[in-house]
Amino acid sequence: MALAASVTGAFAAPESAAKSKAPLDAVASDPAKLGWMVGSPPPANRILRFDDGSYFQFPALRWSVSNFRQLMPTMNVSRGLGAPVPLPRAERDDIDSVSFTPLGGSQPMTWAQSLPANYTDGIVVLHRGRVVYERYFGVLKEGGQHGLMSVSKSLAGTLGATLVAEGKLDADKRVSEYVPELSRSAFGSATVRQLLDMTTGIRFSEDYADPKAEVWQHAAAGSPLPKPKGYTGPRSYYDFLQTVKPQGRHGEAFGYKTANTDALGWVIARATGRSVAQLLSERIWQRLGAEQDGYYTVDSIGTPFAGGGMNSGLRDLARFGEMLRNDGVFNGQQILPKAAIDDIRQGGDKGNFAKAGYKLLPGWSYRDMWWVTHNEHGAYMARGVHGQALYIDPKAEMVIARFASNPVAGNAANDPTSLPAYHALARYLIATPR
Amino acid sequence: MALAASVTGAFAAPESAAKSKAPLDAVASDPAKLGWMVGSPPPANRILRFDDGSYFQFPALRWSVSNFRQLMPTMNVSRGLGAPVPLPRAERDDIDSVSFTPLGGSQPMTWAQSLPANYTDGIVVLHRGRVVYERYFGVLKEGGQHGLMSVSKSLAGTLGATLVAEGKLDADKRVSEYVPELSRSAFGSATVRQLLDMTTGIRFSEDYADPKAEVWQHAAAGSPLPKPKGYTGPRSYYDFLQTVKPQGRHGEAFGYKTANTDALGWVIARATGRSVAQLLSERIWQRLGAEQDGYYTVDSIGTPFAGGGMNSGLRDLARFGEMLRNDGVFNGQQILPKAAIDDIRQGGDKGNFAKAGYKLLPGWSYRDMWWVTHNEHGAYMARGVHGQALYIDPKAEMVIARFASNPVAGNAANDPTSLPAYHALARYLIATPR
């Protein structure tokens, strides 16, 4: 059951534990070729189950990230019932040849080469709102849904920033004012702003190598499976959050800890009477002209996993990014207040961020559960384990949505061949408008 | 875990066990008013769980039938990515006043009165392809999905009849020729036709009062939960089907047994390389202009529950019915072969049906997993426990799709106030065309 932890999307450790021995490459680990869960019944060694954890071992996880709903209970994020708003298309094959130098590398790599290097399951690039590039690999199709992992955090953070901009949530209030049950936890004395920026002083280790790390308790609490006999721990995300102990002081450093997002989800639920799943549907998905419903995995009492449980179609994630790029306007409507998006892209405190030690992300910051590059294009991004990304480059008028199933959870494993690729493509699109 | 049996949609016992003591009426048991799973967290006595069976006790089941995916793993039935095809609307309030006499009753009842009498969650009536009536109650909304229960069987039967009409499935072949694993079970020597018409001679009791009834083994095998320690029974629908023993002779009598549909699902999977979920999406849902994805609940190895696991939007179920009413044409396309639909509505052997003793269904028959009335309108219907129905009246050019959560599973509890209501409405629509 503890393997549910793997979907917290929380592996935060910078550049750690990446290269012990080389895993299968993208072609050899192609989940379509390996035939997971194909057949009636599938062969015994191709059956994946949630309860024994087999589903999240590489290379099996390459199937599972596109099929979480077959493994776990879920809550719908309705797109509504109207016609989807098609994304205009203007595809460019020249993008495959865009070249860049991986971080820390010396040999150039092309965009096309970067996709298998990163175990990409699907990628779409919008330029000025038009689809200029779109590819799918393995078992993901344009009509499929893929786990967003911690990109889910940025969705929750966007909802939070929206509520703050609208005055429905007071960022300066303490968490305990919204959720009295958190008064005695480390969260109670933090402000909503500290939650949004993950500068709370909480004890929450995401060191998966440590069986006593809090992330395992979080996962066990959130698992929708029946608890094992003798289990005395928390039985839901809300139960778990009440057990979180303090460590350090609030507001002094960025610490990427999934529990902050689940606490934010709780605050949002209390402030609006809506779960993040319901609010995301009502405020965003139903107004984006999305072409597919999304969904959240849920715990045993129906709480959507705000920190990592969202799944969606790739193009719908791109629609969301394009709406942000356009100051909250999409499909002819002001969907979110510009003030919320301004707050995200202005970024957070760089000093606080630097303390977290992300060597591959120098000069970045974290705000409203978004990663802000502070590069010359003003790019900001949502990031999830195993390579999920939503990258928004305002200057290049570019949005990249990417699903992946890298054998290594931490993004330090794919940043070297993804971040410079994104920036190189942005520069290329500026230089070669069509 | 055994409570999973409740969703087999299999309660077949004619007119049994209906009226021990009066349950709450539709208003008092309204799941929206009772507030199941509302709150962050919901109150302890409003939390419903799959593993303890609380979700399927009345009145809680009134919430659960609209939320199966929050309780269990599921497989998507994609509607595709295009624009839904809107159903034309021509609503008529006069329908509420249509009057009929319940079966076995003496006092007339109006259509409007029949809806709470039947614990209706949602109902839509199409006349000549236009929505003339549509209502939702409790927690079901137009954008929600509801369990079809055994209406799922008619979807599987329609796929089976289609494959037969196309020559992709030979109705005269033995089941063992498609699924050798079933050779030693009672199914092996039955023909595909006997499966489709449920005239197999198999031992499969759906007597829920008997803890040794096979339906409980079926449910335990199909449950997606981990098996309890010491459990030695079958671990999937396919495993269970191989254990089914003979009882009586094939072809001699209709016997409504859910296992037949799961065996048909296996045959279809072997004949097409597609599960019923995949085939339903590809052949029907994606071509209907459906406005929502549907989904199936699945067992622990990802097998969709062909006998009772489909969930859909109400209007999409109506679209499916309207396509059948139009000889397989909908949305400008021949979606299914007319021969398949002709085979359904011609009905099955009335003598075989009579042996099953459904006193409320005199002169009916069962064909391709559809219930055929043989009334003067040529009506035929799909039926699921707790009141699910898809009723197609060719002469009246009428289709009724209905979701419900009657406290009593068997349709004998609602037939008296639904079947004569459908027929009265059909006659009324013929008499008062607009």
Short mmCIF file of N, CA and C in Angstrom, two decimals, chain B residues 325-427:
data_model
loop_
_atom_site.label_atom_id
_atom_site.label_comp_id
_atom_site.label_asym_id
_atom_site.label_seq_id
_atom_site.Cartn_x
_atom_site.Cartn_y
_atom_site.Cartn_z
N ARG B 325 -33.41 2.78 -32.43
CA ARG B 325 -34.75 3.01 -32.97
C ARG B 325 -34.69 3.34 -34.46
N ASN B 326 -33.60 3.96 -34.87
CA ASN B 326 -33.44 4.35 -36.28
C ASN B 326 -32.64 3.32 -37.07
N ASP B 327 -32.82 2.07 -36.76
CA ASP B 327 -32.17 0.99 -37.52
C ASP B 327 -30.66 1.13 -37.55
N GLY B 328 -30.09 1.71 -36.53
CA GLY B 328 -28.63 1.80 -36.45
C GLY B 328 -28.07 3.09 -37.01
N VAL B 329 -28.94 3.96 -37.48
CA VAL B 329 -28.47 5.23 -38.06
C VAL B 329 -28.59 6.34 -37.01
N PHE B 330 -27.54 7.11 -36.87
CA PHE B 330 -27.58 8.27 -35.99
C PHE B 330 -26.47 9.20 -36.42
N ASN B 331 -26.73 10.50 -36.23
CA ASN B 331 -25.66 11.43 -36.52
C ASN B 331 -25.21 11.26 -37.97
N GLY B 332 -26.18 10.93 -38.84
CA GLY B 332 -25.87 10.83 -40.27
C GLY B 332 -25.05 9.62 -40.69
N GLN B 333 -24.88 8.68 -39.78
CA GLN B 333 -24.06 7.51 -40.12
C GLN B 333 -24.80 6.22 -39.79
N GLN B 334 -24.51 5.17 -40.55
CA GLN B 334 -24.96 3.83 -40.18
C GLN B 334 -23.96 3.32 -39.14
N ILE B 335 -24.34 3.42 -37.88
CA ILE B 335 -23.39 3.09 -36.82
C ILE B 335 -23.34 1.58 -36.57
N LEU B 336 -24.50 0.96 -36.54
CA LEU B 336 -24.56 -0.50 -36.38
C LEU B 336 -25.37 -1.08 -37.54
N PRO B 337 -25.10 -2.34 -37.90
CA PRO B 337 -25.86 -2.93 -39.00
C PRO B 337 -27.33 -3.13 -38.60
N LYS B 338 -28.23 -2.83 -39.53
CA LYS B 338 -29.66 -2.99 -39.27
C LYS B 338 -29.96 -4.44 -38.89
N ALA B 339 -29.24 -5.37 -39.46
CA ALA B 339 -29.52 -6.79 -39.17
C ALA B 339 -29.36 -7.09 -37.68
N ALA B 340 -28.40 -6.45 -37.05
CA ALA B 340 -28.20 -6.69 -35.61
C ALA B 340 -29.40 -6.20 -34.81
N ILE B 341 -29.91 -5.06 -35.19
CA ILE B 341 -31.04 -4.48 -34.45
C ILE B 341 -32.32 -5.26 -34.75
N ASP B 342 -32.46 -5.69 -35.99
CA ASP B 342 -33.61 -6.56 -36.32
C ASP B 342 -33.58 -7.82 -35.46
N ASP B 343 -32.39 -8.34 -35.28
CA ASP B 343 -32.29 -9.58 -34.49
C ASP B 343 -32.70 -9.35 -33.03
N ILE B 344 -32.34 -8.18 -32.51
CA ILE B 344 -32.72 -7.86 -31.13
C ILE B 344 -34.24 -7.75 -31.03
N ARG B 345 -34.83 -6.94 -31.88
CA ARG B 345 -36.25 -6.61 -31.66
C ARG B 345 -37.21 -7.71 -32.10
N GLN B 346 -36.71 -8.65 -32.89
CA GLN B 346 -37.58 -9.79 -33.19
C GLN B 346 -37.84 -10.61 -31.93
N GLY B 347 -36.94 -10.49 -30.94
CA GLY B 347 -37.12 -11.20 -29.68
C GLY B 347 -36.62 -12.62 -29.73
N GLY B 348 -36.71 -13.28 -28.59
CA GLY B 348 -36.27 -14.67 -28.45
C GLY B 348 -37.46 -15.61 -28.31
N ASP B 349 -37.18 -16.78 -27.79
CA ASP B 349 -38.20 -17.82 -27.67
C ASP B 349 -39.10 -17.53 -26.46
N LYS B 350 -40.39 -17.32 -26.74
CA LYS B 350 -41.30 -16.97 -25.64
C LYS B 350 -41.50 -18.12 -24.66
N GLY B 351 -41.46 -19.34 -25.19
CA GLY B 351 -41.62 -20.49 -24.30
C GLY B 351 -40.47 -20.60 -23.32
N ASN B 352 -39.26 -20.40 -23.82
CA ASN B 352 -38.09 -20.41 -22.93
C ASN B 352 -38.21 -19.33 -21.86
N PHE B 353 -38.70 -18.16 -22.27
CA PHE B 353 -38.82 -17.04 -21.32
C PHE B 353 -39.86 -17.35 -20.25
N ALA B 354 -40.99 -17.93 -20.68
CA ALA B 354 -42.09 -18.17 -19.75
C ALA B 354 -41.65 -19.06 -18.59
N LYS B 355 -40.71 -19.96 -18.88
CA LYS B 355 -40.25 -20.88 -17.83
C LYS B 355 -39.59 -20.16 -16.66
N ALA B 356 -39.14 -18.91 -16.89
CA ALA B 356 -38.44 -18.20 -15.82
C ALA B 356 -39.42 -17.57 -14.83
N GLY B 357 -40.72 -17.51 -15.19
CA GLY B 357 -41.73 -17.14 -14.20
C GLY B 357 -41.85 -15.67 -13.86
N TYR B 358 -41.55 -14.79 -14.80
CA TYR B 358 -41.73 -13.36 -14.51
C TYR B 358 -43.21 -13.00 -14.68
N LYS B 359 -43.93 -12.96 -13.59
CA LYS B 359 -45.38 -12.77 -13.68
C LYS B 359 -45.76 -11.40 -14.23
N LEU B 360 -44.87 -10.41 -14.02
CA LEU B 360 -45.20 -9.06 -14.51
C LEU B 360 -44.84 -8.87 -15.98
N LEU B 361 -44.23 -9.86 -16.56
CA LEU B 361 -43.76 -9.72 -17.94
C LEU B 361 -44.34 -10.83 -18.83
N PRO B 362 -45.65 -10.94 -18.90
CA PRO B 362 -46.27 -12.03 -19.65
C PRO B 362 -46.07 -11.85 -21.16
N GLY B 363 -45.69 -12.92 -21.81
CA GLY B 363 -45.54 -12.87 -23.26
C GLY B 363 -44.26 -12.22 -23.73
N TRP B 364 -43.38 -11.85 -22.80
CA TRP B 364 -42.11 -11.24 -23.19
C TRP B 364 -41.11 -12.33 -23.63
N SER B 365 -39.99 -11.87 -24.17
CA SER B 365 -38.88 -12.79 -24.44
C SER B 365 -37.56 -12.06 -24.23
N TYR B 366 -36.46 -12.77 -24.37
CA TYR B 366 -35.13 -12.22 -24.12
C TYR B 366 -34.24 -12.58 -25.30
N ARG B 367 -33.61 -11.61 -25.91
CA ARG B 367 -32.79 -11.83 -27.10
C ARG B 367 -31.60 -10.89 -27.08
N ASP B 368 -30.44 -11.42 -27.31
CA ASP B 368 -29.23 -10.59 -27.40
C ASP B 368 -29.08 -9.70 -26.17
N MET B 369 -29.53 -10.23 -25.03
CA MET B 369 -29.45 -9.53 -23.75
C MET B 369 -30.36 -8.30 -23.70
N TRP B 370 -31.42 -8.34 -24.46
CA TRP B 370 -32.49 -7.34 -24.40
C TRP B 370 -33.79 -8.04 -23.99
N TRP B 371 -34.64 -7.26 -23.31
CA TRP B 371 -35.97 -7.73 -22.91
C TRP B 371 -36.97 -7.20 -23.93
N VAL B 372 -37.71 -8.13 -24.57
CA VAL B 372 -38.59 -7.76 -25.67
C VAL B 372 -40.04 -7.95 -25.23
N THR B 373 -40.83 -6.86 -25.33
CA THR B 373 -42.19 -6.92 -24.77
C THR B 373 -43.16 -7.69 -25.65
N HIS B 374 -42.92 -7.67 -26.96
CA HIS B 374 -43.90 -8.21 -27.91
C HIS B 374 -45.26 -7.55 -27.75
N ASN B 375 -45.29 -6.31 -27.29
CA ASN B 375 -46.58 -5.60 -27.23
C ASN B 375 -46.92 -5.04 -28.62
N GLU B 376 -48.05 -4.35 -28.71
CA GLU B 376 -48.51 -3.92 -30.04
C GLU B 376 -47.65 -2.80 -30.62
N HIS B 377 -46.76 -2.25 -29.82
CA HIS B 377 -45.83 -1.22 -30.31
C HIS B 377 -44.46 -1.79 -30.66
N GLY B 378 -44.27 -3.07 -30.38
CA GLY B 378 -42.96 -3.67 -30.64
C GLY B 378 -41.87 -3.14 -29.72
N ALA B 379 -42.24 -2.77 -28.52
CA ALA B 379 -41.25 -2.17 -27.61
C ALA B 379 -40.27 -3.22 -27.08
N TYR B 380 -39.05 -2.78 -26.85
CA TYR B 380 -38.04 -3.64 -26.23
C TYR B 380 -37.21 -2.78 -25.29
N MET B 381 -36.60 -3.43 -24.30
CA MET B 381 -35.92 -2.62 -23.30
C MET B 381 -34.70 -3.29 -22.68
N ALA B 382 -33.84 -2.43 -22.16
CA ALA B 382 -32.71 -2.85 -21.32
C ALA B 382 -33.09 -2.53 -19.89
N ARG B 383 -32.76 -3.44 -18.96
CA ARG B 383 -33.20 -3.30 -17.57
C ARG B 383 -32.05 -3.54 -16.61
N GLY B 384 -31.98 -2.71 -15.60
CA GLY B 384 -30.94 -2.91 -14.58
C GLY B 384 -31.51 -2.74 -13.19
N VAL B 385 -30.88 -3.39 -12.23
CA VAL B 385 -31.40 -3.33 -10.86
C VAL B 385 -31.56 -1.90 -10.37
N HIS B 386 -32.45 -1.75 -9.43
CA HIS B 386 -32.77 -0.48 -8.80
C HIS B 386 -33.45 0.49 -9.76
N GLY B 387 -33.87 -0.03 -10.93
CA GLY B 387 -34.72 0.77 -11.79
C GLY B 387 -34.10 1.41 -13.02
N GLN B 388 -32.91 0.94 -13.41
CA GLN B 388 -32.30 1.49 -14.63
C GLN B 388 -33.08 0.93 -15.83
N ALA B 389 -33.27 1.78 -16.83
CA ALA B 389 -34.03 1.33 -17.99
C ALA B 389 -33.69 2.12 -19.24
N LEU B 390 -33.70 1.40 -20.35
CA LEU B 390 -33.70 2.05 -21.67
C LEU B 390 -34.83 1.38 -22.43
N TYR B 391 -35.86 2.17 -22.74
CA TYR B 391 -37.11 1.63 -23.30
C TYR B 391 -37.29 2.22 -24.69
N ILE B 392 -37.42 1.35 -25.66
CA ILE B 392 -37.51 1.79 -27.06
C ILE B 392 -38.85 1.33 -27.62
N ASP B 393 -39.66 2.30 -28.03
CA ASP B 393 -40.98 2.01 -28.57
C ASP B 393 -41.01 2.43 -30.03
N PRO B 394 -40.80 1.49 -30.94
CA PRO B 394 -40.71 1.85 -32.37
C PRO B 394 -41.98 2.50 -32.89
N LYS B 395 -43.13 1.96 -32.53
CA LYS B 395 -44.37 2.49 -33.11
C LYS B 395 -44.60 3.94 -32.67
N ALA B 396 -44.31 4.22 -31.41
CA ALA B 396 -44.50 5.58 -30.90
C ALA B 396 -43.31 6.49 -31.20
N GLU B 397 -42.29 5.95 -31.85
CA GLU B 397 -41.07 6.72 -32.17
C GLU B 397 -40.53 7.38 -30.89
N MET B 398 -40.52 6.59 -29.83
CA MET B 398 -40.18 7.09 -28.49
C MET B 398 -39.04 6.29 -27.87
N VAL B 399 -38.16 7.01 -27.20
CA VAL B 399 -37.08 6.37 -26.44
C VAL B 399 -37.08 6.97 -25.04
N ILE B 400 -37.07 6.13 -24.02
CA ILE B 400 -36.98 6.60 -22.64
C ILE B 400 -35.70 6.04 -22.02
N ALA B 401 -34.89 6.93 -21.47
CA ALA B 401 -33.72 6.49 -20.69
C ALA B 401 -33.95 6.94 -19.25
N ARG B 402 -33.75 6.03 -18.35
CA ARG B 402 -34.10 6.32 -16.96
C ARG B 402 -33.06 5.76 -16.00
N PHE B 403 -32.60 6.59 -15.08
CA PHE B 403 -31.73 6.16 -13.99
C PHE B 403 -32.50 6.28 -12.69
N ALA B 404 -32.29 5.33 -11.81
CA ALA B 404 -33.04 5.34 -10.56
C ALA B 404 -32.23 4.70 -9.46
N SER B 405 -32.74 4.85 -8.24
CA SER B 405 -32.08 4.22 -7.08
C SER B 405 -33.15 3.74 -6.12
N ASN B 406 -33.99 2.86 -6.65
CA ASN B 406 -35.04 2.23 -5.86
C ASN B 406 -34.39 1.41 -4.74
N PRO B 407 -34.93 1.47 -3.53
CA PRO B 407 -34.34 0.67 -2.45
C PRO B 407 -34.35 -0.82 -2.75
N VAL B 408 -35.30 -1.26 -3.54
CA VAL B 408 -35.37 -2.68 -3.89
C VAL B 408 -34.65 -2.89 -5.21
N ALA B 409 -33.77 -3.89 -5.24
CA ALA B 409 -32.99 -4.12 -6.44
C ALA B 409 -33.85 -4.61 -7.60
N GLY B 410 -34.63 -5.63 -7.35
CA GLY B 410 -35.37 -6.27 -8.44
C GLY B 410 -36.36 -5.33 -9.09
N ASN B 411 -36.45 -5.41 -10.40
CA ASN B 411 -37.33 -4.48 -11.10
C ASN B 411 -38.80 -4.75 -10.85
N ALA B 412 -39.11 -5.92 -10.29
CA ALA B 412 -40.51 -6.17 -9.93
C ALA B 412 -41.03 -5.09 -8.98
N ALA B 413 -40.11 -4.44 -8.28
CA ALA B 413 -40.53 -3.38 -7.35
C ALA B 413 -40.96 -2.12 -8.08
N ASN B 414 -40.40 -1.87 -9.27
CA ASN B 414 -40.79 -0.63 -9.95
C ASN B 414 -41.57 -0.86 -11.25
N ASP B 415 -41.59 -2.10 -11.73
CA ASP B 415 -42.34 -2.36 -12.96
C ASP B 415 -43.80 -1.90 -12.87
N PRO B 416 -44.46 -2.10 -11.74
CA PRO B 416 -45.88 -1.72 -11.69
C PRO B 416 -46.12 -0.24 -11.95
N THR B 417 -45.17 0.60 -11.58
CA THR B 417 -45.36 2.04 -11.80
C THR B 417 -44.46 2.60 -12.89
N SER B 418 -43.76 1.72 -13.61
CA SER B 418 -42.96 2.23 -14.72
C SER B 418 -43.45 1.67 -16.06
N LEU B 419 -43.61 0.37 -16.16
CA LEU B 419 -44.00 -0.20 -17.46
C LEU B 419 -45.32 0.38 -17.98
N PRO B 420 -46.37 0.46 -17.17
CA PRO B 420 -47.59 1.04 -17.72
C PRO B 420 -47.46 2.54 -17.98
N ALA B 421 -46.57 3.20 -17.24
CA ALA B 421 -46.33 4.63 -17.50
C ALA B 421 -45.68 4.82 -18.86
N TYR B 422 -44.71 3.96 -19.18
CA TYR B 422 -44.04 4.07 -20.48
C TYR B 422 -45.05 3.86 -21.61
N HIS B 423 -45.89 2.85 -21.44
CA HIS B 423 -46.82 2.53 -22.52
C HIS B 423 -47.89 3.62 -22.64
N ALA B 424 -48.33 4.15 -21.51
CA ALA B 424 -49.32 5.23 -21.57
C ALA B 424 -48.73 6.47 -22.25
N LEU B 425 -47.48 6.76 -21.95
CA LEU B 425 -46.84 7.91 -22.58
C LEU B 425 -46.70 7.67 -24.09
N ALA B 426 -46.36 6.46 -24.46
CA ALA B 426 -46.23 6.14 -25.89
C ALA B 426 -47.55 6.39 -26.60
N ARG B 427 -48.63 5.92 -26.01
CA ARG B 427 -49.94 6.12 -26.63
C ARG B 427 -50.29 7.61 -26.68
#
